Amino acid sequence: MMNLIDVAHYRYSTKEFDPEKRIPPEQFEQIKTLLRFSPSSVNSQPWHFVIASTTEGRKRLSMGTQGLYRFNEPKVLDASHVILFCAKTAIDDAYLQHLLEQEAVDGRFAEPQFREGMHQGRTMFVNMHRYDLKDAQHWMEKQVYLNMGTILLGAAALGVDAVPLEGIDPKVLNEEFGLIEHGYTAVAMIALGYRKESDFNAALPKSRLTPMEIFTELE
């Protein structure tokens, strides 16, 4: 089994996928589990995922990689699976109540009063972003990026290659999948599969800033 240092060095941004290799269903189920159980601020879960595992599905997602973003089209078409990460466009009181009810069903509250405490705490933070900071959309997209990081590390732990794709056209994808009407907007994609032997990036050494520059360790 890999340790986290091995996983960090194994993971890289895949530039070419082998179109003949597919992620086994049981492994992709693990990735889907990570999508569901990724952390989010106050368990807000302000996301939705469009998943393509077929040729036709990947072609639909590739509509967001045309024109300026055409350099990403082969990654989408040749990958085994592609996930479009979407963020909610609003977080209202009805959604906060929906979260609370799901948590109750899942047994999150050992005592009845804990339910109201959770609701008040979450509402305070959400309203801070809705009304005070006025950055609710940006805040929700931050939660989506937490999820993306979880997927990238988890995929590497499974020996699955991946690349995050911000070079997409959200407007085209919003229209293709009717996302805005359902209260979501496209944010980014992750393409997953297995590297092609000709992928130049697989053999290049990683380059990162030194530990001395990025760490301050307190005593």
Short mmCIF file of C-alpha atoms in Angstrom, two decimals:
data_model
loop_
_atom_site.label_atom_id
_atom_site.label_comp_id
_atom_site.label_asym_id
_atom_site.label_seq_id
_atom_site.Cartn_x
_atom_site.Cartn_y
_atom_site.Cartn_z
CA MET A 1 0.00 0.00 0.00
CA MET A 2 1.23 3.47 -0.88
CA ASN A 3 1.94 5.99 1.84
CA LEU A 4 0.95 9.62 1.28
CA ILE A 5 4.43 10.63 0.16
CA ASP A 6 4.29 7.97 -2.56
CA VAL A 7 0.82 9.13 -3.57
CA ALA A 8 1.92 12.77 -3.79
CA HIS A 9 4.82 11.85 -6.05
CA TYR A 10 2.74 9.47 -8.18
CA ARG A 11 0.04 12.05 -8.86
CA TYR A 12 0.61 14.45 -11.73
CA SER A 13 -1.49 16.37 -14.25
CA THR A 14 -2.06 13.85 -17.00
CA LYS A 15 -1.72 15.33 -20.48
CA GLU A 16 -2.51 12.21 -22.52
CA PHE A 17 -4.88 9.40 -21.58
CA ASP A 18 -4.84 5.91 -23.07
CA PRO A 19 -8.32 5.68 -24.67
CA GLU A 20 -8.23 1.87 -24.50
CA LYS A 21 -7.99 1.69 -20.71
CA ARG A 22 -11.04 1.99 -18.48
CA ILE A 23 -11.34 2.45 -14.73
CA PRO A 24 -12.89 -0.71 -13.19
CA PRO A 25 -16.44 -0.07 -11.89
CA GLU A 26 -15.53 -1.01 -8.33
CA GLN A 27 -12.73 1.57 -8.31
CA PHE A 28 -14.91 4.31 -9.73
CA GLU A 29 -17.48 3.57 -7.04
CA GLN A 30 -14.78 4.47 -4.53
CA ILE A 31 -14.22 7.77 -6.33
CA LYS A 32 -17.97 8.46 -6.28
CA THR A 33 -17.93 7.80 -2.54
CA LEU A 34 -15.23 10.45 -2.18
CA LEU A 35 -17.42 12.88 -4.11
CA ARG A 36 -20.21 12.36 -1.58
CA PHE A 37 -18.08 12.38 1.54
CA SER A 38 -15.69 15.21 0.75
CA PRO A 39 -15.56 17.83 3.51
CA SER A 40 -17.31 21.17 3.09
CA SER A 41 -17.70 24.18 5.37
CA VAL A 42 -20.52 23.58 7.88
CA ASN A 43 -21.39 20.45 5.83
CA SER A 44 -22.96 22.74 3.23
CA GLN A 45 -22.34 20.34 0.30
CA PRO A 46 -23.16 23.03 -2.28
CA TRP A 47 -22.40 20.85 -5.29
CA HIS A 48 -23.60 18.60 -8.06
CA PHE A 49 -21.62 16.31 -10.37
CA VAL A 50 -22.20 15.38 -14.00
CA ILE A 51 -20.35 12.12 -14.64
CA ALA A 52 -19.48 10.79 -18.10
CA SER A 53 -18.20 7.23 -18.54
CA THR A 54 -19.37 6.58 -22.11
CA THR A 55 -18.16 7.90 -25.46
CA GLU A 56 -21.40 9.82 -25.95
CA GLY A 57 -21.25 11.30 -22.46
CA ARG A 58 -17.68 12.47 -22.90
CA LYS A 59 -18.62 14.04 -26.25
CA ARG A 60 -21.31 16.07 -24.52
CA LEU A 61 -18.83 17.28 -21.90
CA SER A 62 -16.29 18.05 -24.63
CA MET A 63 -18.69 20.72 -25.91
CA GLY A 64 -17.22 22.82 -23.12
CA THR A 65 -13.72 22.41 -24.55
CA GLN A 66 -14.14 24.05 -27.92
CA GLY A 67 -12.65 27.25 -29.35
CA LEU A 68 -10.25 28.79 -26.84
CA TYR A 69 -10.31 25.57 -24.78
CA ARG A 70 -9.80 23.06 -27.60
CA PHE A 71 -6.42 22.04 -26.13
CA ASN A 72 -8.38 20.21 -23.41
CA GLU A 73 -10.70 18.33 -25.78
CA PRO A 74 -8.49 15.20 -26.20
CA LYS A 75 -8.20 14.83 -22.43
CA VAL A 76 -11.99 14.73 -22.15
CA LEU A 77 -12.53 12.41 -25.10
CA ASP A 78 -9.72 9.94 -24.30
CA ALA A 79 -10.22 9.71 -20.53
CA SER A 80 -12.05 6.79 -18.98
CA HIS A 81 -14.34 8.99 -16.86
CA VAL A 82 -14.89 12.74 -16.69
CA ILE A 83 -16.55 14.60 -13.84
CA LEU A 84 -18.03 18.06 -14.25
CA PHE A 85 -18.02 19.82 -10.88
CA CYS A 86 -20.90 22.23 -10.37
CA ALA A 87 -21.67 24.70 -7.58
CA LYS A 88 -25.03 25.87 -6.32
CA THR A 89 -26.03 29.33 -7.51
CA ALA A 90 -27.83 30.17 -4.26
CA ILE A 91 -27.98 28.85 -0.72
CA ASP A 92 -31.32 29.69 0.84
CA ASP A 93 -33.24 28.84 4.00
CA ALA A 94 -35.05 25.94 2.32
CA TYR A 95 -31.74 24.31 1.45
CA LEU A 96 -30.43 24.77 4.99
CA GLN A 97 -33.54 23.02 6.26
CA HIS A 98 -33.01 20.25 3.72
CA LEU A 99 -29.48 19.69 5.04
CA LEU A 100 -30.75 19.59 8.59
CA GLU A 101 -33.41 17.01 7.78
CA GLN A 102 -30.88 14.77 6.03
CA GLU A 103 -28.53 14.99 8.99
CA ALA A 104 -31.37 13.96 11.28
CA VAL A 105 -32.17 10.96 9.07
CA ASP A 106 -28.48 9.99 9.16
CA GLY A 107 -28.41 10.11 12.95
CA ARG A 108 -26.18 13.14 13.40
CA PHE A 109 -27.97 14.43 16.50
CA ALA A 110 -27.54 12.40 19.68
CA GLU A 111 -29.78 14.85 21.54
CA PRO A 112 -32.69 16.93 20.15
CA GLN A 113 -31.06 20.21 21.19
CA PHE A 114 -28.00 19.45 19.06
CA ARG A 115 -30.14 19.79 15.94
CA GLU A 116 -31.07 23.38 16.70
CA GLY A 117 -27.48 24.19 17.64
CA MET A 118 -26.25 22.89 14.31
CA HIS A 119 -28.91 24.82 12.43
CA GLN A 120 -28.10 28.08 14.18
CA GLY A 121 -24.35 27.70 13.71
CA ARG A 122 -24.61 26.83 10.02
CA THR A 123 -27.12 29.62 9.38
CA MET A 124 -24.77 32.13 11.03
CA PHE A 125 -21.88 31.23 8.71
CA VAL A 126 -24.03 31.01 5.61
CA ASN A 127 -25.67 34.37 6.31
CA MET A 128 -22.25 35.89 6.87
CA HIS A 129 -21.42 35.04 3.27
CA ARG A 130 -24.89 35.86 1.94
CA TYR A 131 -25.42 39.24 3.56
CA ASP A 132 -22.22 40.56 5.17
CA LEU A 133 -19.39 39.47 2.90
CA LYS A 134 -21.72 39.09 -0.12
CA ASP A 135 -19.49 36.36 -1.54
CA ALA A 136 -21.78 33.33 -1.21
CA GLN A 137 -21.17 32.16 -4.78
CA HIS A 138 -17.41 32.37 -4.38
CA TRP A 139 -17.63 30.65 -0.98
CA MET A 140 -19.64 27.76 -2.43
CA GLU A 141 -17.15 27.33 -5.25
CA LYS A 142 -14.38 27.07 -2.63
CA GLN A 143 -16.19 24.03 -1.25
CA VAL A 144 -16.25 22.51 -4.73
CA TYR A 145 -12.48 22.94 -4.96
CA LEU A 146 -12.08 21.13 -1.63
CA ASN A 147 -13.94 18.25 -3.26
CA MET A 148 -11.70 18.35 -6.32
CA GLY A 149 -8.59 18.08 -4.15
CA THR A 150 -10.08 15.07 -2.39
CA ILE A 151 -10.72 13.38 -5.73
CA LEU A 152 -7.23 14.05 -7.10
CA LEU A 153 -5.51 12.57 -4.05
CA GLY A 154 -7.95 9.66 -3.82
CA ALA A 155 -7.57 8.78 -7.49
CA ALA A 156 -3.78 8.72 -7.14
CA ALA A 157 -4.09 6.43 -4.12
CA LEU A 158 -6.02 4.02 -6.36
CA GLY A 159 -3.39 4.22 -9.10
CA VAL A 160 -5.77 6.20 -11.32
CA ASP A 161 -4.39 9.15 -13.28
CA ALA A 162 -6.23 12.47 -13.41
CA VAL A 163 -6.07 16.08 -14.48
CA PRO A 164 -8.13 19.04 -13.23
CA LEU A 165 -9.49 21.20 -16.05
CA GLU A 166 -10.38 24.83 -15.44
CA GLY A 167 -10.02 25.53 -19.17
CA ILE A 168 -13.68 24.95 -19.97
CA ASP A 169 -16.61 27.09 -21.08
CA PRO A 170 -19.10 27.12 -18.18
CA LYS A 171 -21.78 28.91 -20.21
CA VAL A 172 -21.83 26.21 -22.87
CA LEU A 173 -21.99 23.45 -20.27
CA ASN A 174 -24.67 25.24 -18.28
CA GLU A 175 -26.79 25.35 -21.41
CA GLU A 176 -26.02 21.77 -22.49
CA PHE A 177 -27.11 20.28 -19.15
CA GLY A 178 -29.70 22.86 -18.09
CA LEU A 179 -27.70 23.54 -14.95
CA ILE A 180 -28.86 27.09 -14.21
CA GLU A 181 -32.51 26.00 -14.26
CA HIS A 182 -31.68 23.42 -11.61
CA GLY A 183 -29.80 25.89 -9.43
CA TYR A 184 -26.22 25.02 -10.38
CA THR A 185 -23.38 26.37 -12.48
CA ALA A 186 -20.39 24.58 -14.03
CA VAL A 187 -17.07 25.24 -12.29
CA ALA A 188 -14.39 22.82 -13.54
CA MET A 189 -13.80 19.23 -14.64
CA ILE A 190 -11.57 16.36 -13.66
CA ALA A 191 -10.68 13.80 -16.32
CA LEU A 192 -9.64 10.37 -14.99
CA GLY A 193 -8.12 7.30 -16.55
CA TYR A 194 -4.67 5.93 -17.26
CA ARG A 195 -1.69 7.73 -18.72
CA LYS A 196 -0.54 7.08 -22.26
CA GLU A 197 3.07 6.01 -22.63
CA SER A 198 3.75 9.04 -24.83
CA ASP A 199 2.63 11.52 -22.15
CA PHE A 200 5.65 13.79 -21.80
CA ASN A 201 4.53 15.08 -18.41
CA ALA A 202 4.62 11.66 -16.76
CA ALA A 203 8.42 11.47 -16.84
CA LEU A 204 9.22 15.04 -15.88
CA PRO A 205 10.36 15.74 -12.31
CA LYS A 206 8.02 17.72 -10.11
CA SER A 207 8.96 21.30 -9.27
CA ARG A 208 7.82 22.80 -6.00
CA LEU A 209 8.95 25.64 -3.75
CA THR A 210 11.32 24.55 -0.99
CA PRO A 211 10.08 23.56 2.49
CA MET A 212 12.10 26.46 3.94
CA GLU A 213 10.03 28.89 1.87
CA ILE A 214 6.56 27.49 2.45
CA PHE A 215 6.61 26.13 6.01
CA THR A 216 6.64 27.97 9.32
CA GLU A 217 6.72 25.34 12.04
CA LEU A 218 5.76 26.63 15.47
CA GLU A 219 7.37 25.31 18.65
#
